[in-house]
Coordinates of N, CA and C in Angstrom, one line a residue:
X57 N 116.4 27.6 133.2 CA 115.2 28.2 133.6 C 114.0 27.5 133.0
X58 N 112.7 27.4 134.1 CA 111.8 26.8 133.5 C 111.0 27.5 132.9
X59 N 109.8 27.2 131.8 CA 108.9 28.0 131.2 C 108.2 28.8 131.6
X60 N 107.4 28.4 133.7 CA 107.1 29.5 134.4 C 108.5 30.5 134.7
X61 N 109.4 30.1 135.0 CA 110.3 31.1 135.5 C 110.5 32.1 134.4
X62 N 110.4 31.7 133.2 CA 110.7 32.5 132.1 C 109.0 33.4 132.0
X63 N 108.5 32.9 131.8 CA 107.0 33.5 131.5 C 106.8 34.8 132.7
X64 N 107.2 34.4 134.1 CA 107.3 35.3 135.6 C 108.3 36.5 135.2
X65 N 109.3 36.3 134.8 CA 110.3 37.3 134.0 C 110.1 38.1 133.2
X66 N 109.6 37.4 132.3 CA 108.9 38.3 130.8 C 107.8 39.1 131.4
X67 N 106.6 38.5 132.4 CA 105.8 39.4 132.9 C 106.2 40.5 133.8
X68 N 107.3 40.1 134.9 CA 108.0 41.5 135.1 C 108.3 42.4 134.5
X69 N 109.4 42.0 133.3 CA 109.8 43.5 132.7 C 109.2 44.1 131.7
X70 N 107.7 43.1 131.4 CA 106.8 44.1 130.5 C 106.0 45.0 131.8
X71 N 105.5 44.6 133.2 CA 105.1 45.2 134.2 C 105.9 46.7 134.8
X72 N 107.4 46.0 134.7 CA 108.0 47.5 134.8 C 108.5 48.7 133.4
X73 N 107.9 47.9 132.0 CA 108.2 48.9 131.1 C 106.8 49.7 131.2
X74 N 105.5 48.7 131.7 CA 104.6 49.3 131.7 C 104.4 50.5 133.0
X75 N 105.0 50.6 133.8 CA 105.4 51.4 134.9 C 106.2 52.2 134.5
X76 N 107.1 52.5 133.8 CA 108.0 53.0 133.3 C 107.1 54.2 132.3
X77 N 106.5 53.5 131.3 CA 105.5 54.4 130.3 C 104.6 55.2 131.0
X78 N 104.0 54.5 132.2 CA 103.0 55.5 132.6 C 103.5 56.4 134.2
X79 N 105.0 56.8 134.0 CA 105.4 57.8 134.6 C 105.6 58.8 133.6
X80 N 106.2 57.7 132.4 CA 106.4 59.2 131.0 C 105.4 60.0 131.0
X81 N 104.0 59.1 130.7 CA 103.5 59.6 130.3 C 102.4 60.7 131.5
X82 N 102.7 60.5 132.5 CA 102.0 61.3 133.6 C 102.9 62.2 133.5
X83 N 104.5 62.3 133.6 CA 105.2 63.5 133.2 C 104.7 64.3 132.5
X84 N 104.8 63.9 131.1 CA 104.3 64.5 129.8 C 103.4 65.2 130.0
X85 N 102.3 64.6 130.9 CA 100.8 65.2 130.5 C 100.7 66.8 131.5
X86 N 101.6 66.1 132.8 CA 101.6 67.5 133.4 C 102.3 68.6 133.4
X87 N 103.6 68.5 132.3 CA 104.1 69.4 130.9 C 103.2 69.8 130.5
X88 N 102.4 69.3 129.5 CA 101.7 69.8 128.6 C 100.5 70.8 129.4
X89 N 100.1 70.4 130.5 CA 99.3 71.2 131.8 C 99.6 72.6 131.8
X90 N 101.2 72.4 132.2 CA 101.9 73.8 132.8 C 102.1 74.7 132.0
X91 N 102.3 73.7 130.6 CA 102.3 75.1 129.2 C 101.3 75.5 128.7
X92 N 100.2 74.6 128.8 CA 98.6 75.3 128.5 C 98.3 76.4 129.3
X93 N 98.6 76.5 130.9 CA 98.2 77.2 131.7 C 99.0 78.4 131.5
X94 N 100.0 78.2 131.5 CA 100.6 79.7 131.2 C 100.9 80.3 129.6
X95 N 100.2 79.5 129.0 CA 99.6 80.5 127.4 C 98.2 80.7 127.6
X96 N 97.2 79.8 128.5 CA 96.4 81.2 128.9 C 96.5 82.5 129.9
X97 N 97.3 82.0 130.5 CA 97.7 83.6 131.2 C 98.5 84.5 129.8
X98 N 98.9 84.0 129.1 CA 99.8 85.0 128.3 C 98.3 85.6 127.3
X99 N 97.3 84.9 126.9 CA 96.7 84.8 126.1 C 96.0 86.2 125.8
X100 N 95.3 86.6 127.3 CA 94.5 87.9 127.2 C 95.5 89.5 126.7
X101 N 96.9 89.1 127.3 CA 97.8 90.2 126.5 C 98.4 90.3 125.5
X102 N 98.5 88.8 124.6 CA 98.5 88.8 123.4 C 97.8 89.2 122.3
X103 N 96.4 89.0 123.2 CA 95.1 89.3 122.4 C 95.2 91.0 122.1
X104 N 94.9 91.7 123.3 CA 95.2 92.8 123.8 C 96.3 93.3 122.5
X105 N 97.6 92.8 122.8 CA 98.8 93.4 121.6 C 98.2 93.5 120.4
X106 N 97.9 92.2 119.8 CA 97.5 92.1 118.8 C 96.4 92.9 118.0
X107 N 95.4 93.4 119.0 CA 94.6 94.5 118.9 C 94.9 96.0 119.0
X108 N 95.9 95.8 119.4 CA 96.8 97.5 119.0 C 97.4 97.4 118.1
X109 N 97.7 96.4 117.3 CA 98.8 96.6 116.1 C 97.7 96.4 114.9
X110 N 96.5 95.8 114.9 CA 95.7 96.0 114.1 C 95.5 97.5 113.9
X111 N 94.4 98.1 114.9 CA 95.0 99.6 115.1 C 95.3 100.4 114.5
X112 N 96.5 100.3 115.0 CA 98.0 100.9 114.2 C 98.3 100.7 112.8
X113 N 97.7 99.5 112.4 CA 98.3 99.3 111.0 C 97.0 99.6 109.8
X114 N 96.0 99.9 110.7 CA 94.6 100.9 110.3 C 94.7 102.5 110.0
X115 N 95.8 102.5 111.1 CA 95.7 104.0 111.1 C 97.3 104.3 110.3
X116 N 98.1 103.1 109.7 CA 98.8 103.9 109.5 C 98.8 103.5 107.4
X117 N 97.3 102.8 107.5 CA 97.0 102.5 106.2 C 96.0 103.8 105.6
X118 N 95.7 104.2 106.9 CA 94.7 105.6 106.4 C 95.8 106.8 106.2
X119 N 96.7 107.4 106.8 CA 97.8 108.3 106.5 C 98.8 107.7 105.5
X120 N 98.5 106.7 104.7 CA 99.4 106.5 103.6 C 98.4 106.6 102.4
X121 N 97.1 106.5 102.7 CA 96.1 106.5 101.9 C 95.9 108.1 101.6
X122 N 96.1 109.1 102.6 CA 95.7 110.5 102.8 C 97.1 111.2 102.0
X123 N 98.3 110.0 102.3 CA 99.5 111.0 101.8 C 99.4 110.9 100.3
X124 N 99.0 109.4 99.7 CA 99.1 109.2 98.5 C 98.4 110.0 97.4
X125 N 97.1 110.1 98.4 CA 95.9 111.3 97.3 C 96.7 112.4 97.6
X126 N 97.4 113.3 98.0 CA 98.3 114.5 98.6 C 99.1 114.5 97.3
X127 N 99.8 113.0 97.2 CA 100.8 113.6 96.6 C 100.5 113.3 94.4
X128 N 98.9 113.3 94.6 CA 98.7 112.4 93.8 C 98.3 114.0 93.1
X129 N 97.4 115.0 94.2 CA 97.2 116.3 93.9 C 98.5 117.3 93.8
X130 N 99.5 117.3 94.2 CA 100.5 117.9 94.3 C 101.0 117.7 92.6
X131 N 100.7 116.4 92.0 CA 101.6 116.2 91.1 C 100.8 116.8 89.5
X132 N 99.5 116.5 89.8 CA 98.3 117.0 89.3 C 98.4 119.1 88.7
X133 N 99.1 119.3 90.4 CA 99.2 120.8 90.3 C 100.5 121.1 89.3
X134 N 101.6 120.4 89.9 CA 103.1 120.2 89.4 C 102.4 120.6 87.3
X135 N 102.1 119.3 87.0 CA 101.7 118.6 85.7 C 100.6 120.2 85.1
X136 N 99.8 121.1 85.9 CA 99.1 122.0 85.7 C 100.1 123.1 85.1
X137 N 101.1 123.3 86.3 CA 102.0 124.6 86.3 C 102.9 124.7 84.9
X138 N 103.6 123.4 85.0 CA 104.4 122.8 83.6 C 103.7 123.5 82.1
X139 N 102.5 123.0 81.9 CA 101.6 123.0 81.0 C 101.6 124.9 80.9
X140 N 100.9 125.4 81.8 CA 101.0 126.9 81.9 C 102.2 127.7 81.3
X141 N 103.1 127.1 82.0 CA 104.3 127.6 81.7 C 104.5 127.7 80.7
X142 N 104.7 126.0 79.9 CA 105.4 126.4 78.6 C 104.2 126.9 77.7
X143 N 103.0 127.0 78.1 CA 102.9 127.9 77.1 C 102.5 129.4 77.2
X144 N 102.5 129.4 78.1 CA 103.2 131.3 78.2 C 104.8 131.2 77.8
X145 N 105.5 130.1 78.1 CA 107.3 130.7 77.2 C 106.6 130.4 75.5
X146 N 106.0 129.6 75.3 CA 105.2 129.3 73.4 C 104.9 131.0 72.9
X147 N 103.9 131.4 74.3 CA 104.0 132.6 73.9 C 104.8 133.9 73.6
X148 N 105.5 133.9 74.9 CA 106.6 134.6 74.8 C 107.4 134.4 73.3
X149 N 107.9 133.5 73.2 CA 108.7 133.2 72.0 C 107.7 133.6 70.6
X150 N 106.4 133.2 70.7 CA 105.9 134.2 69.3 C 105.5 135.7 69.2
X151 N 105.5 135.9 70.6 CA 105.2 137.6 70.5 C 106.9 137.9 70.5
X152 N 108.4 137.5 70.7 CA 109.4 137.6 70.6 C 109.3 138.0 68.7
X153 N 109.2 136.8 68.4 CA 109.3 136.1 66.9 C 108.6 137.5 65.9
X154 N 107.1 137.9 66.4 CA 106.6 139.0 65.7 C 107.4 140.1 65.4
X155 N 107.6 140.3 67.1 CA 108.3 142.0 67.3 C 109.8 141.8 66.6
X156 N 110.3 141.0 66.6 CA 111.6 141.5 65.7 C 111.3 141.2 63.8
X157 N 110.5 140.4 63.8 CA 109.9 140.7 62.4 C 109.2 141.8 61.9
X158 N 108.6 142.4 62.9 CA 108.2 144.2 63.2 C 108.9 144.8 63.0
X159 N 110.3 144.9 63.6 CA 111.4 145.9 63.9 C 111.8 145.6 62.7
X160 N 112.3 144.5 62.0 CA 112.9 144.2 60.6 C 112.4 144.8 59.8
X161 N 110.6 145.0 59.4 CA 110.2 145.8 58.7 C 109.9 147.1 58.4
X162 N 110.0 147.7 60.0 CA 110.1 148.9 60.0 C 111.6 149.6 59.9
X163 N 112.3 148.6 59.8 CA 113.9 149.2 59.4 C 114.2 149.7 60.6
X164 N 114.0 149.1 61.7 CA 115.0 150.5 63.0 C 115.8 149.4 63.2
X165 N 116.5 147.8 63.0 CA 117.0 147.3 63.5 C 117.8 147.5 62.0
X166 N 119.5 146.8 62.5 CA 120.1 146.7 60.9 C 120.0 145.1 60.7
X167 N 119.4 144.4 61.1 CA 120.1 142.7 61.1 C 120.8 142.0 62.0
X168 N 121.4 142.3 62.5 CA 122.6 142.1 63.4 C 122.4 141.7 64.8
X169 N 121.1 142.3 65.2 CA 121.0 142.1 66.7 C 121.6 143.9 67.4
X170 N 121.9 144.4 66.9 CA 122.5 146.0 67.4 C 121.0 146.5 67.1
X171 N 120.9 147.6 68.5 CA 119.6 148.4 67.8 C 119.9 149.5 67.2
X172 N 118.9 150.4 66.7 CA 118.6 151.2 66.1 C 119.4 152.6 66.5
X173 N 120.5 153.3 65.1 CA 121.6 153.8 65.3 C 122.7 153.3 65.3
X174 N 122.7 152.2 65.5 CA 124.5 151.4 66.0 C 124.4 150.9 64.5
X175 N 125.6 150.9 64.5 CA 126.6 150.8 63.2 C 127.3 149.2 63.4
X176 N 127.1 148.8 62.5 CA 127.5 146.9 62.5 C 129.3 147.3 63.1
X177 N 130.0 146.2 63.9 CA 131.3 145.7 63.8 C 131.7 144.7 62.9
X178 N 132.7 145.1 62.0 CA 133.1 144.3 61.1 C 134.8 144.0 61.7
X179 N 134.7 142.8 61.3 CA 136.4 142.3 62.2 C 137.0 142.3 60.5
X180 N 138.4 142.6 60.4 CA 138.5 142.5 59.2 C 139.8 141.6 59.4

């Protein structure tokens, strides 16, 4: 082969790689077309979604916020009742404590826990 015949050759198959590239890349581009175009059509309902789940996650941050102070009072009351309690049982137990130290002194009890008239059981 001579150096034109070679040079004629080499210019062909760089001519058909370059025909070759710019089918790719016309492919490609009108790919890339068909998926732009239909994620703008998808676009306005995503938007749309995405705006109801904001929303939602507003509204379901306000009813965790409402339940929290709820249960934040509930425990407040809980923590009140406790307190009360034991000390009305504080009380109970010293007005208990008096009255049988009362009864002791006024002798109607014998010691024992038996009231007044009963006669102790002795196991012999």
């Amino acid at each position: 082969m001579t150096a034109s015949a070679l040079a004629v050759a080499l210019l062909s198959f760089i001519a058909v790689c370059m025909t070759i590239m710019t089918v790719l890349l016309l492919t490609t581009y009108t790919s890339i077309l068909r998926v732009l175009r239909q994620l703008q059509e998808i676009l306005p309902t995503c938007q749309k979604t995405f705006h109801e789940a904001h929303q939602t996650l507003q509204q379901s941050r306000q009813i965790l916020t409402r339940a929290n102070r709820a249960s934040e009072e509930v425990e407040q009351v809980v923590h009140k009742t406790c307190r009360i309690a034991s000390e009305a049982a504080d009380q109970l137990l010293f007005f208990k404590k008096k009255a049988a130290s009362f009864i002791n002194r006024l002798g109607i009890g014998n010691g024992n826990g038996n009231g007044a008239g009963r006669a102790s059981r002795r196991h012999y």
